[in-house]
């Protein structure tokens, strides 16, 4: 395939690969093609070849396999200069030193403080603030209706809520939230020219480094300060490491929970019988949240891990130096794991809690419990205040943003009554 983003076309390795379309609207079609391509499938990411794993059991096994690492220097296509910073997805992988990009003992050192701050027990302390943000944003929804009574649930509710929460936790001032939202939107969009993406990433690095320096001088009661002061488990974190963790937390905490909340609302509105069950108390919100995570995961594909040795999976061999993507959407729809009706949204499904949307193994999402608290606050409050909530346009008219790794809607226009 002709590849404008890399220094040279990766010799013939993309043949027979499933091409991941940056403009995809039909995600179910993409998921089905990946499943059909095999347990381990060859994919083409804007001209760059990689493997992806499409089944629950094998993904679980690979996520525990220490021969797969996050260090980009283990990637043959990177080492040889075939993939460069000109590739639009590079920011998903080459994101600086943090718990997202390091393995083993160093990974534990980078991650301990964050995972300790985000346990369900510790999160009880932030629940009241999340409830308060939710109420505030519900007021804004009501006030934000246009002359036809339509308001964008994404822009006014689902997007600001996680930003407020992660901003509070990390100590990012409210005045910066709009800037961060705009920058991350541009970061994820495949319509953003790569030079602009690299420039905004550089700006974000400066922003986060300044925040870390401020908190180093004057520690506050936030996780950024805790990361700076952390000493247990070895050496204190360097400024670069705190910056790396901080930006990973803000990017992940902001982007993914938007999807969880919106995808849950969309699933319920298109399955009114199940919405009824929840509103009548016959099913609980946790069931909605877990089934949404399984059926319509915010993260479609997670980039990337690299093989430090040849790894055999079934009939295929991942060669040393090759890259592996985890295709969480296909994994959530695995019929071996969830049964022949895995493509159906069903909050009463017995396996609804047995999804792997937050990953598995050492890198399992440290923010999983936080996102569950956010969704478990936002969803009942939203439907409690607006029990007649409905889409203002037919569901088919909801468009997906051109984002390769996320199921990210452009807007979600609703009527409140
Ligand atoms: C974005 C760019 C950056 O500065 C730091 C990170 C590290 C964490 C990444 C994040 C990235 C992109 C979105 C990710 C997140 C971890 C979980 C989240 C991949 C590369 C998603 O699952 C979408």
Short mmCIF file of C-alpha atoms and ligand atoms in Angstrom, two decimals:
data_model
loop_
_atom_site.label_atom_id
_atom_site.label_comp_id
_atom_site.label_asym_id
_atom_site.label_seq_id
_atom_site.Cartn_x
_atom_site.Cartn_y
_atom_site.Cartn_z
CA UNK A 1 0.00 0.00 0.00
CA UNK A 2 1.11 3.49 -0.79
CA UNK A 3 2.08 5.15 2.44
CA UNK A 4 2.55 8.89 2.62
CA UNK A 5 3.35 8.90 6.34
CA UNK A 6 6.40 6.75 6.56
CA UNK A 7 9.90 7.09 5.23
CA UNK A 8 9.50 4.00 3.06
CA UNK A 9 6.71 1.55 2.35
CA UNK A 10 7.11 -1.41 4.75
CA UNK A 11 8.04 -4.03 2.17
CA UNK A 12 4.99 -6.04 1.29
CA UNK A 13 3.99 -6.80 4.84
CA UNK A 14 0.55 -5.23 4.51
CA UNK A 15 -0.69 -7.76 1.94
CA UNK A 16 -3.90 -9.37 3.04
CA UNK A 17 -4.14 -7.07 6.00
CA UNK A 18 -7.40 -5.54 7.19
CA UNK A 19 -7.05 -1.86 6.43
CA UNK A 20 -8.24 0.22 9.36
CA UNK A 21 -10.09 3.14 7.79
CA UNK A 22 -9.46 6.42 9.62
CA UNK A 23 -12.84 7.72 8.44
CA UNK A 24 -14.81 4.60 9.41
CA UNK A 25 -18.46 5.13 10.29
CA UNK A 26 -19.53 1.48 10.27
CA UNK A 27 -17.62 0.21 13.30
CA UNK A 28 -19.66 -2.99 13.45
CA UNK A 29 -18.52 -3.75 9.90
CA UNK A 30 -14.90 -3.14 10.86
CA UNK A 31 -15.26 -5.33 13.95
CA UNK A 32 -16.80 -8.16 11.90
CA UNK A 33 -13.98 -7.97 9.31
CA UNK A 34 -11.38 -8.18 12.05
CA UNK A 35 -13.05 -11.15 13.70
CA UNK A 36 -13.26 -12.90 10.32
CA UNK A 37 -9.57 -12.22 9.72
CA UNK A 38 -8.64 -14.45 12.66
CA UNK A 39 -7.67 -14.63 16.30
CA UNK A 40 -4.53 -12.80 15.36
CA UNK A 41 -5.07 -10.60 12.33
CA UNK A 42 -2.76 -8.51 10.20
CA UNK A 43 -3.88 -4.91 10.04
CA UNK A 44 -2.75 -1.85 8.19
CA UNK A 45 -2.69 1.40 10.16
CA UNK A 46 -2.23 4.21 7.64
CA UNK A 47 0.29 2.12 5.75
CA UNK A 48 2.00 0.70 8.82
CA UNK A 49 1.59 -3.06 9.35
CA UNK A 50 0.80 -4.54 12.75
CA UNK A 51 -0.89 -7.53 14.30
CA UNK A 52 -4.09 -7.27 16.21
CA UNK A 53 -5.63 -9.72 18.63
CA UNK A 54 -9.39 -10.05 18.27
CA UNK A 55 -10.39 -12.68 20.86
CA UNK A 56 -10.78 -12.48 24.62
CA UNK A 57 -8.77 -15.56 25.66
CA UNK A 58 -5.77 -14.87 23.46
CA UNK A 59 -5.75 -11.17 24.34
CA UNK A 60 -5.76 -12.07 28.01
CA UNK A 61 -2.82 -14.37 27.46
CA UNK A 62 -0.87 -11.76 25.47
CA UNK A 63 -1.56 -9.04 28.05
CA UNK A 64 0.19 -11.24 30.62
CA UNK A 65 3.09 -12.13 28.32
CA UNK A 66 6.28 -10.39 29.41
CA UNK A 67 7.77 -10.87 25.97
CA UNK A 68 5.43 -8.09 24.78
CA UNK A 69 6.59 -4.65 25.89
CA UNK A 70 5.47 -1.05 25.50
CA UNK A 71 8.92 0.39 24.81
CA UNK A 72 8.82 1.81 21.28
CA UNK A 73 12.52 1.01 20.83
CA UNK A 74 11.55 -2.65 20.69
CA UNK A 75 9.69 -1.91 17.40
CA UNK A 76 11.65 -2.89 14.32
CA UNK A 77 9.82 -0.41 12.07
CA UNK A 78 10.75 2.40 14.47
CA UNK A 79 14.35 1.31 15.03
CA UNK A 80 14.93 1.10 11.30
CA UNK A 81 13.39 4.52 10.69
CA UNK A 82 10.50 3.24 8.54
CA UNK A 83 8.00 4.68 11.03
CA UNK A 84 8.81 8.23 12.10
CA UNK A 85 7.16 11.08 14.00
CA UNK A 86 5.48 11.91 10.67
CA UNK A 87 3.07 8.97 11.15
CA UNK A 88 -0.26 10.35 12.48
CA UNK A 89 -0.63 7.65 15.15
CA UNK A 90 2.83 8.08 16.64
CA UNK A 91 1.49 10.16 19.55
CA UNK A 92 -0.48 7.12 20.72
CA UNK A 93 2.79 5.24 21.28
CA UNK A 94 5.73 7.64 21.59
CA UNK A 95 4.18 9.53 24.50
CA UNK A 96 7.18 10.05 26.78
CA UNK A 97 8.26 8.09 29.81
CA UNK A 98 5.29 7.17 32.02
CA UNK A 99 3.39 4.23 33.43
CA UNK A 100 1.85 3.92 29.94
CA UNK A 101 5.16 3.27 28.17
CA UNK A 102 7.32 1.35 30.67
CA UNK A 103 7.20 -2.27 31.93
CA UNK A 104 8.45 -4.41 34.78
CA UNK A 105 9.79 -3.07 38.08
CA UNK A 106 10.14 0.46 36.70
CA UNK A 107 6.49 0.34 35.68
CA UNK A 108 5.45 -0.56 39.23
CA UNK A 109 7.54 2.32 40.52
CA UNK A 110 5.82 4.73 38.10
CA UNK A 111 2.32 3.47 38.76
CA UNK A 112 1.98 2.63 42.47
CA UNK A 113 1.03 6.10 43.69
CA UNK A 114 -1.62 6.55 41.00
CA UNK A 115 -3.28 3.20 41.50
CA UNK A 116 -3.32 3.75 45.27
CA UNK A 117 -5.04 7.11 44.80
CA UNK A 118 -7.74 5.57 42.62
CA UNK A 119 -8.95 2.58 44.65
CA UNK A 120 -12.73 2.33 45.17
CA UNK A 121 -12.23 3.18 48.86
CA UNK A 122 -10.14 6.30 48.22
CA UNK A 123 -12.61 7.37 45.54
CA UNK A 124 -15.43 7.61 48.07
CA UNK A 125 -13.85 10.92 49.04
CA UNK A 126 -14.29 12.36 45.55
CA UNK A 127 -17.81 11.06 44.95
CA UNK A 128 -19.50 14.17 46.46
CA UNK A 129 -17.54 16.42 44.10
CA UNK A 130 -18.54 14.26 41.13
CA UNK A 131 -22.16 14.54 42.21
CA UNK A 132 -21.84 18.29 42.46
CA UNK A 133 -20.26 18.61 38.99
CA UNK A 134 -23.06 16.44 37.62
CA UNK A 135 -25.80 18.64 39.07
CA UNK A 136 -24.08 21.76 37.78
CA UNK A 137 -23.86 20.31 34.26
CA UNK A 138 -27.48 19.13 34.33
CA UNK A 139 -28.45 22.75 35.02
CA UNK A 140 -26.33 23.78 32.05
CA UNK A 141 -28.07 21.21 29.86
CA UNK A 142 -31.41 22.71 30.71
CA UNK A 143 -30.14 26.24 30.13
CA UNK A 144 -28.33 25.25 26.93
CA UNK A 145 -31.39 24.24 24.88
CA UNK A 146 -31.86 26.05 21.59
CA UNK A 147 -35.20 27.41 20.37
CA UNK A 148 -36.24 23.87 19.37
CA UNK A 149 -35.34 22.49 22.77
CA UNK A 150 -32.24 20.68 21.39
CA UNK A 151 -28.95 20.52 23.30
CA UNK A 152 -25.74 18.58 22.61
CA UNK A 153 -25.32 16.06 25.41
CA UNK A 154 -21.70 15.56 24.43
CA UNK A 155 -20.51 19.17 24.46
CA UNK A 156 -22.53 20.26 27.49
CA UNK A 157 -22.48 17.17 29.71
CA UNK A 158 -20.45 14.09 28.74
CA UNK A 159 -17.32 15.99 27.77
CA UNK A 160 -16.98 18.53 30.61
CA UNK A 161 -17.75 16.05 33.40
CA UNK A 162 -14.64 13.83 33.08
CA UNK A 163 -12.48 16.90 32.46
CA UNK A 164 -13.71 18.48 35.70
CA UNK A 165 -13.06 15.25 37.58
CA UNK A 166 -9.58 14.54 36.25
CA UNK A 167 -8.76 18.25 36.49
CA UNK A 168 -9.70 18.27 40.16
CA UNK A 169 -7.71 15.10 40.88
CA UNK A 170 -4.58 16.25 39.09
CA UNK A 171 -4.85 19.92 40.06
CA UNK A 172 -5.48 21.41 36.60
CA UNK A 173 -7.23 24.77 36.93
CA UNK A 174 -10.74 25.14 35.44
CA UNK A 175 -9.51 27.97 33.23
CA UNK A 176 -7.43 25.40 31.30
CA UNK A 177 -10.17 22.85 30.70
CA UNK A 178 -11.43 24.35 27.43
CA UNK A 179 -7.87 24.51 26.06
CA UNK A 180 -7.24 20.85 26.98
CA UNK A 181 -10.53 19.72 25.46
CA UNK A 182 -9.68 21.52 22.23
CA UNK A 183 -6.13 20.16 22.11
CA UNK A 184 -7.14 16.55 22.75
CA UNK A 185 -9.91 16.77 20.19
CA UNK A 186 -7.30 17.86 17.63
CA UNK A 187 -4.84 15.21 18.86
CA UNK A 188 -7.29 12.36 18.28
CA UNK A 189 -8.78 13.65 15.00
CA UNK A 190 -7.30 12.16 11.84
CA UNK A 191 -8.19 15.40 10.03
CA UNK A 192 -5.50 17.27 11.97
CA UNK A 193 -2.34 17.66 9.88
CA UNK A 194 0.59 15.90 11.52
CA UNK A 195 2.71 19.03 11.94
CA UNK A 196 -0.15 20.59 13.89
CA UNK A 197 -0.49 17.47 16.02
CA UNK A 198 3.23 17.49 16.85
CA UNK A 199 3.05 21.19 17.67
CA UNK A 200 0.11 20.75 20.04
CA UNK A 201 1.82 17.84 21.78
CA UNK A 202 4.86 20.07 22.31
CA UNK A 203 2.62 22.80 23.72
CA UNK A 204 0.98 20.31 26.07
CA UNK A 205 4.41 19.16 27.27
CA UNK A 206 5.26 22.75 28.16
CA UNK A 207 1.92 23.20 29.92
CA UNK A 208 2.33 20.04 32.02
CA UNK A 209 5.97 20.75 32.82
CA UNK A 210 4.95 24.17 34.15
CA UNK A 211 2.25 22.62 36.31
CA UNK A 212 4.75 20.13 37.73
CA UNK A 213 7.22 22.92 38.51
CA UNK A 214 4.50 24.92 40.25
CA UNK A 215 3.52 21.95 42.40
CA UNK A 216 7.15 21.15 43.14
CA UNK A 217 7.53 24.67 44.52
CA UNK A 218 4.14 24.67 46.28
CA UNK A 219 2.63 21.22 46.78
CA UNK A 220 -1.16 21.09 46.93
CA UNK A 221 -3.69 18.44 47.81
CA UNK A 222 -3.73 16.73 44.41
CA UNK A 223 -2.31 13.65 42.72
CA UNK A 224 0.29 15.66 40.80
CA UNK A 225 1.80 16.79 44.12
CA UNK A 226 1.58 13.24 45.46
CA UNK A 227 3.46 11.97 42.40
CA UNK A 228 6.19 14.55 42.93
CA UNK A 229 6.55 13.61 46.60
CA UNK A 230 6.27 9.86 46.09
CA UNK A 231 9.26 7.93 47.35
CA UNK A 232 8.09 4.51 48.31
CA UNK A 233 9.18 1.65 46.10
CA UNK A 234 12.53 3.19 45.22
CA UNK A 235 13.67 6.38 43.57
CA UNK A 236 11.36 9.39 43.52
CA UNK A 237 9.87 10.13 40.12
CA UNK A 238 11.79 12.51 37.88
CA UNK A 239 10.12 15.60 36.47
CA UNK A 240 9.86 13.86 33.09
CA UNK A 241 8.13 10.89 34.72
CA UNK A 242 5.65 13.04 36.64
CA UNK A 243 4.89 14.95 33.45
CA UNK A 244 4.43 11.67 31.56
CA UNK A 245 2.04 10.29 34.18
CA UNK A 246 0.15 13.55 34.43
CA UNK A 247 -0.47 13.77 30.70
CA UNK A 248 -1.41 10.11 30.49
CA UNK A 249 -3.93 10.59 33.30
CA UNK A 250 -5.48 13.69 31.79
CA UNK A 251 -5.65 12.25 28.25
CA UNK A 252 -7.04 8.92 29.39
CA UNK A 253 -9.28 10.28 32.13
CA UNK A 254 -10.83 12.80 29.80
CA UNK A 255 -11.25 10.95 26.52
CA UNK A 256 -12.48 7.51 27.52
CA UNK A 257 -15.19 8.40 30.05
CA UNK A 258 -16.90 10.68 27.52
CA UNK A 259 -17.40 7.57 25.41
CA UNK A 260 -18.61 5.43 28.30
CA UNK A 261 -21.33 7.91 29.31
CA UNK A 262 -22.48 8.72 25.78
CA UNK A 263 -22.39 5.13 24.55
CA UNK A 264 -24.48 4.06 27.54
CA UNK A 265 -27.09 6.75 26.88
CA UNK A 266 -27.18 5.83 23.20
CA UNK A 267 -27.56 2.11 23.96
CA UNK A 268 -30.42 2.76 26.39
CA UNK A 269 -32.24 5.12 24.05
CA UNK A 270 -32.06 2.56 21.25
CA UNK A 271 -33.17 -0.25 23.63
CA UNK A 272 -36.15 1.38 25.38
CA UNK A 273 -37.28 -1.89 26.99
CA UNK A 274 -33.96 -2.08 28.83
CA UNK A 275 -34.10 1.58 29.80
CA UNK A 276 -37.55 0.85 31.28
CA UNK A 277 -36.14 -2.02 33.33
CA UNK A 278 -33.51 0.26 34.84
CA UNK A 279 -35.92 3.12 35.52
CA UNK A 280 -38.37 0.66 37.11
CA UNK A 281 -35.63 -0.74 39.33
CA UNK A 282 -35.62 -4.19 37.71
CA UNK A 283 -31.99 -3.83 36.66
CA UNK A 284 -29.24 -1.65 38.08
CA UNK A 285 -26.99 1.00 36.58
CA UNK A 286 -23.92 -1.14 37.13
CA UNK A 287 -25.36 -3.65 34.68
CA UNK A 288 -25.82 -0.86 32.11
CA UNK A 289 -22.26 0.36 32.65
CA UNK A 290 -20.64 -3.07 32.36
CA UNK A 291 -22.70 -4.08 29.33
CA UNK A 292 -21.88 -0.77 27.63
CA UNK A 293 -18.19 -1.29 28.33
CA UNK A 294 -18.40 -4.71 26.71
CA UNK A 295 -20.69 -3.93 23.78
CA UNK A 296 -19.59 -0.44 22.81
CA UNK A 297 -16.17 0.12 24.31
CA UNK A 298 -14.78 3.67 24.20
CA UNK A 299 -11.39 2.30 23.11
CA UNK A 300 -11.74 0.37 19.87
CA UNK A 301 -8.04 -0.36 19.39
CA UNK A 302 -5.20 0.12 21.86
CA UNK A 303 -1.77 0.86 20.36
CA UNK A 304 0.73 -0.83 20.83
CA UNK A 305 2.97 -3.50 22.27
CA UNK A 306 6.12 -4.99 20.72
CA UNK A 307 7.49 -8.52 20.70
CA UNK A 308 10.98 -8.95 22.17
CA UNK A 309 11.00 -12.58 20.99
CA UNK A 310 8.98 -14.64 18.53
CA UNK A 311 5.58 -15.38 20.10
CA UNK A 312 3.32 -18.12 18.78
CA UNK A 313 -0.44 -17.61 18.96
CA UNK A 314 -2.37 -20.50 17.44
CA UNK A 315 -1.11 -20.89 13.86
CA UNK A 316 0.55 -17.50 13.69
CA UNK A 317 3.91 -16.25 14.86
CA UNK A 318 4.45 -12.67 15.99
CA UNK A 319 8.07 -12.07 15.06
CA UNK A 320 10.51 -10.30 17.31
CA UNK A 321 10.21 -6.56 16.69
CA UNK A 322 6.63 -6.66 15.40
CA UNK A 323 3.82 -4.57 16.86
CA UNK A 324 0.58 -5.84 18.42
CA UNK A 325 -2.64 -3.87 18.81
CA UNK A 326 -5.39 -4.96 21.21
CA UNK A 327 -8.77 -4.62 19.47
CA UNK A 328 -11.05 -4.20 22.46
CA UNK A 329 -14.23 -3.80 20.46
CA UNK A 330 -13.78 -7.16 18.73
CA UNK A 331 -12.77 -8.72 22.06
CA UNK A 332 -15.99 -7.48 23.69
CA UNK A 333 -17.96 -9.12 20.89
CA UNK A 334 -16.17 -12.50 21.18
CA UNK A 335 -18.76 -15.27 20.94
CA UNK A 336 -16.49 -17.75 22.76
CA UNK A 337 -16.57 -15.45 25.75
CA UNK A 338 -20.05 -13.95 25.55
CA UNK A 339 -22.12 -16.41 23.52
CA UNK A 340 -23.63 -16.41 20.02
CA UNK A 341 -25.59 -13.23 20.69
CA UNK A 342 -22.45 -11.25 21.61
CA UNK A 343 -23.43 -8.55 19.13
CA UNK A 344 -26.63 -7.78 21.06
CA UNK A 345 -26.83 -5.20 23.85
CA UNK A 346 -28.35 -7.01 26.82
CA UNK A 347 -27.95 -5.70 30.37
CA UNK A 348 -29.16 -9.03 31.77
CA UNK A 349 -26.36 -10.95 30.02
CA UNK A 350 -24.67 -13.27 32.56
CA UNK A 351 -21.18 -12.46 31.23
CA UNK A 352 -21.61 -8.68 31.26
CA UNK A 353 -18.97 -8.28 33.99
CA UNK A 354 -16.53 -10.59 32.24
CA UNK A 355 -15.35 -8.11 29.64
CA UNK A 356 -11.77 -6.92 29.32
CA UNK A 357 -12.35 -3.32 28.27
CA UNK A 358 -9.98 -1.96 30.93
CA UNK A 359 -7.26 -4.34 29.81
CA UNK A 360 -5.64 -7.02 31.91
CA UNK A 361 -2.36 -7.64 33.68
CA UNK A 362 0.14 -5.04 34.90
CA UNK A 363 -1.16 -2.19 32.70
CA UNK A 364 -4.84 -2.71 33.56
CA UNK A 365 -6.50 0.70 33.57
CA UNK A 366 -5.72 2.41 36.89
CA UNK A 367 -8.72 4.70 36.34
CA UNK A 368 -11.29 1.91 35.94
CA UNK A 369 -12.94 2.48 39.32
CA UNK A 370 -12.96 6.24 38.76
CA UNK A 371 -14.71 5.95 35.41
CA UNK A 372 -17.28 3.61 36.98
CA UNK A 373 -18.00 6.14 39.73
CA UNK A 374 -18.37 8.89 37.12
CA UNK A 375 -20.77 6.86 34.98
CA UNK A 376 -22.69 5.56 38.00
CA UNK A 377 -23.19 9.16 39.09
CA UNK A 378 -23.88 10.75 35.70
CA UNK A 379 -26.33 8.20 34.24
CA UNK A 380 -28.90 7.94 37.06
CA UNK A 381 -28.74 11.70 37.64
CA UNK A 382 -29.31 12.41 33.95
CA UNK A 383 -32.28 10.05 33.58
CA UNK A 384 -33.55 11.04 37.04
CA UNK A 385 -33.73 14.70 36.04
CA UNK A 386 -34.89 14.04 32.46
CA UNK A 387 -36.80 10.73 32.36
CA UNK A 388 -38.14 11.63 28.91
CA UNK A 389 -34.65 12.20 27.46
CA UNK A 390 -34.55 11.28 23.78
CA UNK A 391 -32.44 11.74 20.67
CA UNK A 392 -33.29 14.83 18.63
CA UNK A 393 -32.26 13.08 15.38
CA UNK A 394 -32.58 9.46 14.18
CA UNK A 395 -29.83 7.28 15.63
CA UNK A 396 -28.38 6.67 12.13
CA UNK A 397 -27.60 10.36 11.87
CA UNK A 398 -25.21 10.30 14.81
CA UNK A 399 -21.78 10.49 13.23
CA UNK A 400 -18.50 9.18 14.50
CA UNK A 401 -15.49 11.47 14.55
CA UNK A 402 -12.53 10.48 12.35
CA UNK A 403 -10.64 8.94 15.26
CA UNK A 404 -8.93 5.60 14.63
CA UNK A 405 -8.71 4.23 18.12
CA UNK A 406 -11.90 5.45 19.78
CA UNK A 407 -15.63 5.23 19.30
CA UNK A 408 -16.08 8.93 19.58
CA UNK A 409 -19.27 10.68 18.47
CA UNK A 410 -19.16 14.12 16.87
CA UNK A 411 -22.23 15.29 18.79
CA UNK A 412 -25.23 13.79 20.55
CA UNK A 413 -28.22 16.13 20.13
CA UNK A 414 -31.04 15.41 22.58
CA UNK A 415 -34.42 16.69 23.68
CA UNK A 416 -34.84 16.74 27.43
CA UNK A 417 -38.55 16.02 27.72
C1 LIG B 1 -2.16 10.41 24.63
C2 LIG B 1 -0.98 11.33 24.48
C3 LIG B 1 -0.26 11.52 25.76
O1 LIG B 1 0.27 12.57 26.01
C4 LIG B 1 -0.24 10.42 26.68
C5 LIG B 1 -0.95 9.26 26.48
C6 LIG B 1 -0.79 8.12 27.39
C7 LIG B 1 -2.12 7.51 27.78
C8 LIG B 1 -2.97 7.19 26.58
C9 LIG B 1 -3.16 8.45 25.74
C10 LIG B 1 -1.84 9.06 25.28
C11 LIG B 1 -4.09 8.18 24.57
C12 LIG B 1 -5.42 7.58 25.00
C13 LIG B 1 -5.20 6.33 25.82
C14 LIG B 1 -4.33 6.68 27.01
C15 LIG B 1 -4.42 5.46 27.89
C16 LIG B 1 -5.86 4.99 27.73
C17 LIG B 1 -6.44 5.81 26.59
C18 LIG B 1 -4.62 5.23 24.96
C19 LIG B 1 -1.08 8.17 24.31
C20 LIG B 1 -7.41 5.05 25.76
O2 LIG B 1 -7.70 3.92 25.98
C21 LIG B 1 -8.07 5.74 24.66
#
